[in-house]
Amino acid sequence: MKILIVGGTRFVGRYLTASFLQKGHQVTLFNRGSNSESFPECQTLIGDRDRDLKPLMGGTWDAVVDTCGYFPRQVERMAKSLKESVPHYTYISSVSAYKSMEEKNQTEVSELGTLDDPYTEEINGETYGPLKAACEKKVKTVYGEFSSLIIRPGLIVGPHDYSDRFTYWPARAARGGEILAPAEPDRLVQFIDVRDLAEWVTSMVEQKASGVFNAVGDDYKMGEVLTACLSITNSRGRLVWAEETFLKEKKVDEWIELPLWVSSKEFIGIQHINNDKAIDSGLTFRSIQETIMDTLKWDQKRNIKTGDYKAGLSADREKELLSEWHTRSASHS
């Protein structure tokens, strides 16, 4: 197949490109020149979806995968420009498209978010999800239900994840010492290895599949994940499980300062998305041990300083919280 990938090749685009190439397909990249040297075997069309789609004119492909559509206007423009030359459109959306994250076990037919201002192009916590939902609608309007594939991932992790929203834990385990962890150990968390996502999307595009799919990972226990991080890194670290009431009192940011931790009622559903439909269509998951090991190997190669991670507690902040937690625990014993 001739595949067009819209977007960079830094993370999700990188592994989608690698997966299509591994399956023997011909891949064309359309982006602003992001990391194109990683795939010299691919044709790279340099352009900007907001300003210049001319490099796409005259080309024909069997399918397009759009990894970077954030605004309905730009997604609609892209879809319309490709409609006559590309018969199948895959759009990478997000589970954030759902109206509410208070509910657990949401499926693909759950209600989507809407924009107060349909013309806004400001991305923030209130607009990101509804913008994704609006982009989905544009794809389906242009391509129809049977020629469009909408993928809603949850948290995507693995090597080259520069958000550090998972990377923090293997890196922190490798440093050892006392490690502040958010209780309870039995808390369920969801994440998907970027390679599992890419390989499954490749298969779905090969089948010219259509419809909407939640592409989220399996259910894991927080304690299981963090214990695996210690085991994989051969760390002598020790997990210190601090109660949520303490963490909230100290204004620890869930999801960012302590990655994977979500306790607020309005966001709890993001760790409990229903993925039955995707699994039935062939989505499979590698072991968390493999994800942890490969993420750590990549992280160690980039040699990043402890204080430069984009997510996770700083060493000083963690030390302070551990001291206060030990003091509190001792006073209550």
mmCIF file of C-alpha atoms in Angstrom:
data_model
loop_
_atom_site.group_PDB
_atom_site.id
_atom_site.type_symbol
_atom_site.label_atom_id
_atom_site.label_comp_id
_atom_site.label_asym_id
_atom_site.label_seq_id
_atom_site.Cartn_x
_atom_site.Cartn_y
_atom_site.Cartn_z
ATOM 1 C CA MET A 1 0.000 0.000 0.000
ATOM 2 C CA LYS A 2 0.971 3.617 -0.481
ATOM 3 C CA ILE A 3 0.532 5.367 2.866
ATOM 4 C CA LEU A 4 0.561 9.100 3.600
ATOM 5 C CA ILE A 5 1.341 10.094 7.190
ATOM 6 C CA VAL A 6 0.504 13.657 8.185
ATOM 7 C CA GLY A 7 2.549 14.870 11.130
ATOM 8 C CA GLY A 8 5.997 14.563 12.615
ATOM 9 C CA THR A 9 7.995 11.437 13.357
ATOM 10 C CA ARG A 10 9.051 12.199 16.904
ATOM 11 C CA PHE A 11 6.806 9.782 18.820
ATOM 12 C CA VAL A 12 3.517 8.356 17.506
ATOM 13 C CA GLY A 13 4.414 9.249 13.910
ATOM 14 C CA ARG A 14 7.822 7.621 14.341
ATOM 15 C CA TYR A 15 6.366 4.262 15.284
ATOM 16 C CA LEU A 16 3.544 4.405 12.755
ATOM 17 C CA THR A 17 6.096 5.008 10.023
ATOM 18 C CA ALA A 18 8.320 2.191 11.278
ATOM 19 C CA SER A 19 5.363 -0.194 11.496
ATOM 20 C CA PHE A 20 4.126 0.496 7.955
ATOM 21 C CA LEU A 21 7.656 0.135 6.582
ATOM 22 C CA GLN A 22 8.190 -3.113 8.477
ATOM 23 C CA LYS A 23 5.040 -4.476 6.828
ATOM 24 C CA GLY A 24 6.441 -3.614 3.403
ATOM 25 C CA HIS A 25 4.368 -0.544 2.622
ATOM 26 C CA GLN A 26 5.542 2.605 0.852
ATOM 27 C CA VAL A 27 5.349 5.629 3.160
ATOM 28 C CA THR A 28 5.219 9.327 2.341
ATOM 29 C CA LEU A 29 5.610 11.841 5.160
ATOM 30 C CA PHE A 30 4.009 15.280 5.091
ATOM 31 C CA ASN A 31 5.236 17.668 7.773
ATOM 32 C CA ARG A 32 7.395 20.712 8.380
ATOM 33 C CA GLY A 33 10.580 18.661 8.273
ATOM 34 C CA SER A 34 10.266 17.148 11.733
ATOM 35 C CA ASN A 35 12.862 14.387 12.239
ATOM 36 C CA SER A 36 12.570 13.273 8.616
ATOM 37 C CA GLU A 37 16.223 12.168 8.624
ATOM 38 C CA SER A 38 15.142 9.161 10.719
ATOM 39 C CA PHE A 39 13.483 7.624 7.661
ATOM 40 C CA PRO A 40 15.623 8.319 4.585
ATOM 41 C CA GLU A 41 13.779 5.568 2.706
ATOM 42 C CA CYS A 42 10.558 7.622 2.861
ATOM 43 C CA GLN A 43 9.597 10.454 0.573
ATOM 44 C CA THR A 44 9.165 13.568 2.708
ATOM 45 C CA LEU A 45 6.926 16.376 1.499
ATOM 46 C CA ILE A 46 7.718 19.585 3.351
ATOM 47 C CA GLY A 47 4.710 21.742 4.026
ATOM 48 C CA ASP A 48 2.465 23.267 6.651
ATOM 49 C CA ARG A 49 -1.116 22.049 6.915
ATOM 50 C CA ASP A 50 -2.167 25.527 8.026
ATOM 51 C CA ARG A 51 -0.635 27.344 5.081
ATOM 52 C CA ASP A 52 0.619 25.157 2.272
ATOM 53 C CA LEU A 53 -0.909 21.906 1.016
ATOM 54 C CA LYS A 54 0.540 22.294 -2.483
ATOM 55 C CA PRO A 55 3.153 19.528 -1.964
ATOM 56 C CA LEU A 56 0.241 17.067 -1.695
ATOM 57 C CA MET A 57 -1.331 18.069 -4.979
ATOM 58 C CA GLY A 58 -1.042 15.474 -7.719
ATOM 59 C CA GLY A 59 -0.127 12.649 -5.363
ATOM 60 C CA THR A 60 -2.212 9.533 -4.819
ATOM 61 C CA TRP A 61 -2.174 7.188 -1.846
ATOM 62 C CA ASP A 62 -4.227 4.233 -0.644
ATOM 63 C CA ALA A 63 -4.694 5.663 2.838
ATOM 64 C CA VAL A 64 -3.766 8.640 5.001
ATOM 65 C CA VAL A 65 -3.090 8.677 8.744
ATOM 66 C CA ASP A 66 -3.491 12.122 10.309
ATOM 67 C CA THR A 67 -1.591 12.304 13.601
ATOM 68 C CA CYS A 68 -1.594 16.055 14.224
ATOM 69 C CA GLY A 69 -5.043 17.516 13.628
ATOM 70 C CA TYR A 70 -5.990 19.864 16.449
ATOM 71 C CA PHE A 71 -8.450 22.306 14.874
ATOM 72 C CA PRO A 72 -11.607 21.466 12.882
ATOM 73 C CA ARG A 73 -10.722 24.021 10.228
ATOM 74 C CA GLN A 74 -7.362 22.452 9.420
ATOM 75 C CA VAL A 75 -8.670 18.872 9.540
ATOM 76 C CA GLU A 76 -11.564 19.714 7.222
ATOM 77 C CA ARG A 77 -9.173 21.400 4.793
ATOM 78 C CA MET A 78 -6.848 18.419 4.784
ATOM 79 C CA ALA A 79 -9.681 15.918 4.332
ATOM 80 C CA LYS A 80 -11.249 17.852 1.456
ATOM 81 C CA SER A 81 -7.908 18.268 -0.305
ATOM 82 C CA LEU A 82 -7.255 14.501 -0.158
ATOM 83 C CA LYS A 83 -10.758 13.169 -0.766
ATOM 84 C CA GLU A 84 -10.281 12.543 -4.492
ATOM 85 C CA SER A 85 -6.765 11.123 -4.246
ATOM 86 C CA VAL A 86 -6.905 9.094 -1.012
ATOM 87 C CA PRO A 87 -9.864 6.740 -0.423
ATOM 88 C CA HIS A 88 -9.355 6.085 3.311
ATOM 89 C CA TYR A 89 -8.717 8.543 6.172
ATOM 90 C CA THR A 90 -7.505 7.616 9.668
ATOM 91 C CA TYR A 91 -7.616 10.338 12.300
ATOM 92 C CA ILE A 92 -5.761 10.006 15.611
ATOM 93 C CA SER A 93 -8.044 11.611 18.194
ATOM 94 C CA SER A 94 -8.109 11.190 21.993
ATOM 95 C CA VAL A 95 -10.290 9.808 24.777
ATOM 96 C CA SER A 96 -10.377 13.431 25.931
ATOM 97 C CA ALA A 97 -13.031 13.886 23.245
ATOM 98 C CA TYR A 98 -15.658 12.533 25.661
ATOM 99 C CA LYS A 99 -17.875 15.092 27.333
ATOM 100 C CA SER A 100 -17.177 13.923 30.859
ATOM 101 C CA MET A 101 -14.378 12.011 32.496
ATOM 102 C CA GLU A 102 -16.380 11.384 35.652
ATOM 103 C CA GLU A 103 -17.844 8.173 34.226
ATOM 104 C CA LYS A 104 -15.966 4.891 34.158
ATOM 105 C CA ASN A 105 -16.123 2.306 31.370
ATOM 106 C CA GLN A 106 -17.068 4.765 28.628
ATOM 107 C CA THR A 107 -17.486 3.231 25.184
ATOM 108 C CA GLU A 108 -17.199 4.626 21.682
ATOM 109 C CA VAL A 109 -20.845 5.759 21.742
ATOM 110 C CA SER A 110 -20.521 7.814 24.930
ATOM 111 C CA GLU A 111 -21.376 11.502 24.611
ATOM 112 C CA LEU A 112 -18.685 13.761 23.175
ATOM 113 C CA GLY A 113 -17.678 17.221 24.310
ATOM 114 C CA THR A 114 -18.770 20.367 22.502
ATOM 115 C CA LEU A 115 -17.183 23.783 22.154
ATOM 116 C CA ASP A 116 -18.790 26.882 23.627
ATOM 117 C CA ASP A 117 -17.157 28.816 20.798
ATOM 118 C CA PRO A 118 -17.050 26.638 17.642
ATOM 119 C CA TYR A 119 -14.381 28.892 16.130
ATOM 120 C CA THR A 120 -11.935 28.860 19.023
ATOM 121 C CA GLU A 121 -8.391 27.706 18.361
ATOM 122 C CA GLU A 122 -7.138 28.137 21.881
ATOM 123 C CA ILE A 123 -5.972 24.816 23.321
ATOM 124 C CA ASN A 124 -6.392 24.387 27.065
ATOM 125 C CA GLY A 125 -7.894 21.943 29.531
ATOM 126 C CA GLU A 126 -11.427 23.006 28.595
ATOM 127 C CA THR A 127 -11.055 22.990 24.797
ATOM 128 C CA TYR A 128 -8.575 20.227 23.907
ATOM 129 C CA GLY A 129 -11.104 17.386 24.068
ATOM 130 C CA PRO A 130 -14.018 19.190 22.388
ATOM 131 C CA LEU A 131 -11.649 20.328 19.614
ATOM 132 C CA LYS A 132 -10.706 16.700 19.005
ATOM 133 C CA ALA A 133 -14.388 15.744 18.904
ATOM 134 C CA ALA A 134 -15.060 18.527 16.390
ATOM 135 C CA CYS A 135 -12.147 17.312 14.243
ATOM 136 C CA GLU A 136 -13.590 13.796 14.254
ATOM 137 C CA LYS A 137 -16.884 15.161 12.985
ATOM 138 C CA LYS A 138 -15.168 16.935 10.090
ATOM 139 C CA VAL A 139 -13.411 13.730 9.012
ATOM 140 C CA LYS A 140 -16.637 11.741 9.069
ATOM 141 C CA THR A 141 -18.535 14.481 7.239
ATOM 142 C CA VAL A 142 -16.009 14.596 4.397
ATOM 143 C CA TYR A 143 -15.165 10.884 4.145
ATOM 144 C CA GLY A 144 -18.343 9.290 5.436
ATOM 145 C CA GLU A 145 -18.765 6.547 8.008
ATOM 146 C CA PHE A 146 -17.312 3.745 5.869
ATOM 147 C CA SER A 147 -14.115 5.389 4.649
ATOM 148 C CA SER A 148 -12.985 6.968 7.914
ATOM 149 C CA LEU A 149 -11.306 5.454 10.948
ATOM 150 C CA ILE A 150 -11.239 7.363 14.245
ATOM 151 C CA ILE A 151 -8.718 6.237 16.881
ATOM 152 C CA ARG A 152 -9.085 7.533 20.464
ATOM 153 C CA PRO A 153 -5.941 6.700 22.449
ATOM 154 C CA GLY A 154 -5.539 7.249 26.157
ATOM 155 C CA LEU A 155 -2.091 7.780 27.675
ATOM 156 C CA ILE A 156 0.541 6.666 25.141
ATOM 157 C CA VAL A 157 3.890 5.621 26.602
ATOM 158 C CA GLY A 158 7.179 4.047 25.616
ATOM 159 C CA PRO A 159 10.529 5.018 24.099
ATOM 160 C CA HIS A 160 10.673 8.571 22.692
ATOM 161 C CA ASP A 161 7.788 9.770 24.873
ATOM 162 C CA TYR A 162 9.082 13.246 25.635
ATOM 163 C CA SER A 163 6.133 14.105 27.884
ATOM 164 C CA ASP A 164 7.770 11.993 30.644
ATOM 165 C CA ARG A 165 4.298 11.113 31.978
ATOM 166 C CA PHE A 166 5.405 7.483 32.234
ATOM 167 C CA THR A 167 9.169 7.763 31.789
ATOM 168 C CA TYR A 168 9.440 9.382 35.225
ATOM 169 C CA TRP A 169 8.711 6.117 37.022
ATOM 170 C CA PRO A 170 11.403 3.867 35.469
ATOM 171 C CA ALA A 171 13.900 6.731 35.768
ATOM 172 C CA ARG A 172 12.929 7.386 39.379
ATOM 173 C CA ALA A 173 13.141 3.700 40.272
ATOM 174 C CA ALA A 174 16.637 3.527 38.797
ATOM 175 C CA ARG A 175 17.801 6.314 41.136
ATOM 176 C CA GLY A 176 16.791 4.259 44.165
ATOM 177 C CA GLY A 177 16.222 5.509 47.696
ATOM 178 C CA GLU A 178 12.788 6.236 49.138
ATOM 179 C CA ILE A 179 10.248 6.780 46.361
ATOM 180 C CA LEU A 180 7.046 8.684 47.081
ATOM 181 C CA ALA A 181 4.096 6.828 45.587
ATOM 182 C CA PRO A 182 0.393 7.723 45.558
ATOM 183 C CA ALA A 183 -1.738 5.305 47.568
ATOM 184 C CA GLU A 184 -3.469 2.997 46.962
ATOM 185 C CA PRO A 185 -1.273 0.296 45.375
ATOM 186 C CA ASP A 186 -4.403 -1.430 44.026
ATOM 187 C CA ARG A 187 -5.468 1.654 42.044
ATOM 188 C CA LEU A 188 -6.118 0.735 38.401
ATOM 189 C CA VAL A 189 -4.208 2.656 35.731
ATOM 190 C CA GLN A 190 -4.328 2.499 31.932
ATOM 191 C CA PHE A 191 -1.656 3.236 29.344
ATOM 192 C CA ILE A 192 -0.723 1.870 25.938
ATOM 193 C CA ASP A 193 2.735 1.208 24.538
ATOM 194 C CA VAL A 194 3.180 3.331 21.419
ATOM 195 C CA ARG A 195 4.413 0.273 19.509
ATOM 196 C CA ASP A 196 1.254 -1.700 20.301
ATOM 197 C CA LEU A 197 -0.809 1.268 19.136
ATOM 198 C CA ALA A 198 1.177 1.670 15.912
ATOM 199 C CA GLU A 199 1.125 -2.008 14.984
ATOM 200 C CA TRP A 200 -2.623 -2.234 15.545
ATOM 201 C CA VAL A 201 -3.357 0.960 13.582
ATOM 202 C CA THR A 202 -1.249 -0.439 10.722
ATOM 203 C CA SER A 203 -3.364 -3.586 10.718
ATOM 204 C CA MET A 204 -6.601 -1.601 10.792
ATOM 205 C CA VAL A 205 -5.497 0.580 7.867
ATOM 206 C CA GLU A 206 -4.478 -2.516 5.896
ATOM 207 C CA GLN A 207 -8.031 -3.801 6.369
ATOM 208 C CA LYS A 208 -9.512 -0.393 5.426
ATOM 209 C CA ALA A 209 -11.383 -0.627 8.722
ATOM 210 C CA SER A 210 -13.886 2.062 9.602
ATOM 211 C CA GLY A 211 -15.595 3.350 12.724
ATOM 212 C CA VAL A 212 -14.457 4.636 16.109
ATOM 213 C CA PHE A 213 -12.181 2.770 18.517
ATOM 214 C CA ASN A 214 -10.884 3.459 22.018
ATOM 215 C CA ALA A 215 -7.173 2.606 21.814
ATOM 216 C CA VAL A 216 -6.326 2.353 25.482
ATOM 217 C CA GLY A 217 -4.141 -0.136 27.298
ATOM 218 C CA ASP A 218 -4.912 -2.986 29.613
ATOM 219 C CA ASP A 219 -5.795 -2.473 33.280
ATOM 220 C CA TYR A 220 -2.780 -2.509 35.596
ATOM 221 C CA LYS A 221 -2.464 -1.916 39.312
ATOM 222 C CA MET A 222 -0.326 1.034 40.333
ATOM 223 C CA GLY A 223 1.610 -1.159 42.746
ATOM 224 C CA GLU A 224 2.212 -3.710 39.998
ATOM 225 C CA VAL A 225 3.657 -1.053 37.691
ATOM 226 C CA LEU A 226 5.928 0.578 40.256
ATOM 227 C CA THR A 227 7.145 -2.762 41.623
ATOM 228 C CA ALA A 228 7.987 -3.794 38.065
ATOM 229 C CA CYS A 229 9.969 -0.564 37.652
ATOM 230 C CA LEU A 230 12.040 -1.483 40.724
ATOM 231 C CA SER A 231 12.555 -5.027 39.502
ATOM 232 C CA ILE A 232 13.555 -4.076 35.949
ATOM 233 C CA THR A 233 16.047 -1.475 37.169
ATOM 234 C CA ASN A 234 17.516 -3.771 39.843
ATOM 235 C CA SER A 235 16.884 -0.879 42.179
ATOM 236 C CA ARG A 236 17.290 -0.882 45.913
ATOM 237 C CA GLY A 237 14.589 1.739 46.067
ATOM 238 C CA ARG A 238 11.686 1.494 48.476
ATOM 239 C CA LEU A 239 8.154 2.640 47.715
ATOM 240 C CA VAL A 240 6.567 4.890 50.320
ATOM 241 C CA TRP A 241 2.811 4.980 49.780
ATOM 242 C CA ALA A 242 1.392 8.335 50.911
ATOM 243 C CA GLU A 243 -2.352 8.739 51.365
ATOM 244 C CA GLU A 244 -4.308 10.839 48.902
ATOM 245 C CA THR A 245 -5.573 13.152 51.613
ATOM 246 C CA PHE A 246 -1.971 14.065 52.428
ATOM 247 C CA LEU A 247 -1.022 14.559 48.777
ATOM 248 C CA LYS A 248 -4.023 16.787 48.147
ATOM 249 C CA GLU A 249 -3.345 18.779 51.292
ATOM 250 C CA LYS A 250 0.200 19.395 50.029
ATOM 251 C CA LYS A 251 -1.205 20.387 46.616
ATOM 252 C CA VAL A 252 0.614 17.677 44.698
ATOM 253 C CA ASP A 253 -0.559 17.806 41.076
ATOM 254 C CA GLU A 254 -2.127 14.539 40.014
ATOM 255 C CA TRP A 255 -1.099 13.179 36.608
ATOM 256 C CA ILE A 256 1.850 15.597 36.314
ATOM 257 C CA GLU A 257 3.803 15.669 39.599
ATOM 258 C CA LEU A 258 2.908 12.037 40.275
ATOM 259 C CA PRO A 259 2.318 10.500 36.830
ATOM 260 C CA LEU A 260 -0.475 7.918 36.413
ATOM 261 C CA TRP A 261 -2.130 9.186 39.603
ATOM 262 C CA VAL A 262 -5.689 10.433 39.056
ATOM 263 C CA SER A 263 -8.056 10.747 41.984
ATOM 264 C CA SER A 264 -10.301 13.729 41.236
ATOM 265 C CA LYS A 265 -13.895 12.761 40.595
ATOM 266 C CA GLU A 266 -14.089 14.813 37.410
ATOM 267 C CA PHE A 267 -11.119 13.013 35.801
ATOM 268 C CA ILE A 268 -11.191 9.497 37.250
ATOM 269 C CA GLY A 269 -12.715 8.023 34.082
ATOM 270 C CA ILE A 270 -9.575 8.627 32.028
ATOM 271 C CA GLN A 271 -8.042 5.562 33.703
ATOM 272 C CA HIS A 272 -11.129 3.407 33.142
ATOM 273 C CA ILE A 273 -11.959 3.583 29.414
ATOM 274 C CA ASN A 274 -13.634 0.579 27.775
ATOM 275 C CA ASN A 275 -11.363 -1.002 25.127
ATOM 276 C CA ASP A 276 -13.404 -4.119 24.294
ATOM 277 C CA LYS A 277 -14.079 -3.055 20.702
ATOM 278 C CA ALA A 278 -10.389 -2.486 19.917
ATOM 279 C CA ILE A 279 -9.371 -5.778 21.525
ATOM 280 C CA ASP A 280 -12.031 -7.599 19.516
ATOM 281 C CA SER A 281 -10.518 -6.041 16.384
ATOM 282 C CA GLY A 282 -7.025 -7.328 17.193
ATOM 283 C CA LEU A 283 -5.394 -4.867 19.609
ATOM 284 C CA THR A 284 -2.900 -6.683 21.826
ATOM 285 C CA PHE A 285 -0.491 -5.557 24.537
ATOM 286 C CA ARG A 286 3.111 -6.410 25.267
ATOM 287 C CA SER A 287 4.196 -6.908 28.870
ATOM 288 C CA ILE A 288 4.655 -3.871 31.091
ATOM 289 C CA GLN A 289 8.130 -5.215 31.825
ATOM 290 C CA GLU A 290 9.091 -4.783 28.160
ATOM 291 C CA THR A 291 7.634 -1.279 28.057
ATOM 292 C CA ILE A 292 9.484 -0.292 31.228
ATOM 293 C CA MET A 293 12.800 -1.791 30.091
ATOM 294 C CA ASP A 294 12.760 -0.189 26.630
ATOM 295 C CA THR A 295 11.615 3.167 27.979
ATOM 296 C CA LEU A 296 14.435 3.161 30.518
ATOM 297 C CA LYS A 297 17.045 2.237 27.892
ATOM 298 C CA TRP A 298 15.912 5.132 25.709
ATOM 299 C CA ASP A 299 15.815 7.508 28.665
ATOM 300 C CA GLN A 300 19.353 6.623 29.723
ATOM 301 C CA LYS A 301 20.657 7.316 26.216
ATOM 302 C CA ARG A 302 19.345 10.874 26.267
ATOM 303 C CA ASN A 303 21.161 11.438 29.588
ATOM 304 C CA ILE A 304 18.625 13.938 30.903
ATOM 305 C CA LYS A 305 19.204 15.619 34.260
ATOM 306 C CA THR A 306 16.882 14.761 37.140
ATOM 307 C CA GLY A 307 15.418 18.251 37.332
ATOM 308 C CA ASP A 308 14.740 18.463 33.598
ATOM 309 C CA TYR A 309 11.935 15.901 33.355
ATOM 310 C CA LYS A 310 8.686 17.445 32.138
ATOM 311 C CA ALA A 311 6.643 15.392 34.601
ATOM 312 C CA GLY A 312 7.243 14.031 38.074
ATOM 313 C CA LEU A 313 8.390 15.431 41.381
ATOM 314 C CA SER A 314 11.672 17.270 41.627
ATOM 315 C CA ALA A 315 14.190 15.646 43.979
ATOM 316 C CA ASP A 316 13.848 18.483 46.507
ATOM 317 C CA ARG A 317 10.054 18.448 46.418
ATOM 318 C CA GLU A 318 9.955 14.675 46.869
ATOM 319 C CA LYS A 319 12.415 14.810 49.771
ATOM 320 C CA GLU A 320 10.322 17.465 51.491
ATOM 321 C CA LEU A 321 7.101 15.501 51.046
ATOM 322 C CA LEU A 322 8.675 12.274 52.289
ATOM 323 C CA SER A 323 9.923 14.016 55.414
ATOM 324 C CA GLU A 324 6.490 15.487 56.141
ATOM 325 C CA TRP A 325 4.769 12.167 55.483
ATOM 326 C CA HIS A 326 7.100 10.304 57.838
ATOM 327 C CA THR A 327 6.491 12.925 60.534
ATOM 328 C CA ARG A 328 2.742 12.596 60.124
ATOM 329 C CA SER A 329 2.854 8.808 60.123
ATOM 330 C CA ALA A 330 4.963 8.766 63.264
ATOM 331 C CA SER A 331 2.566 11.085 65.096
ATOM 332 C CA HIS A 332 -0.359 8.824 64.234
ATOM 333 C CA SER A 333 1.323 5.585 65.266
#
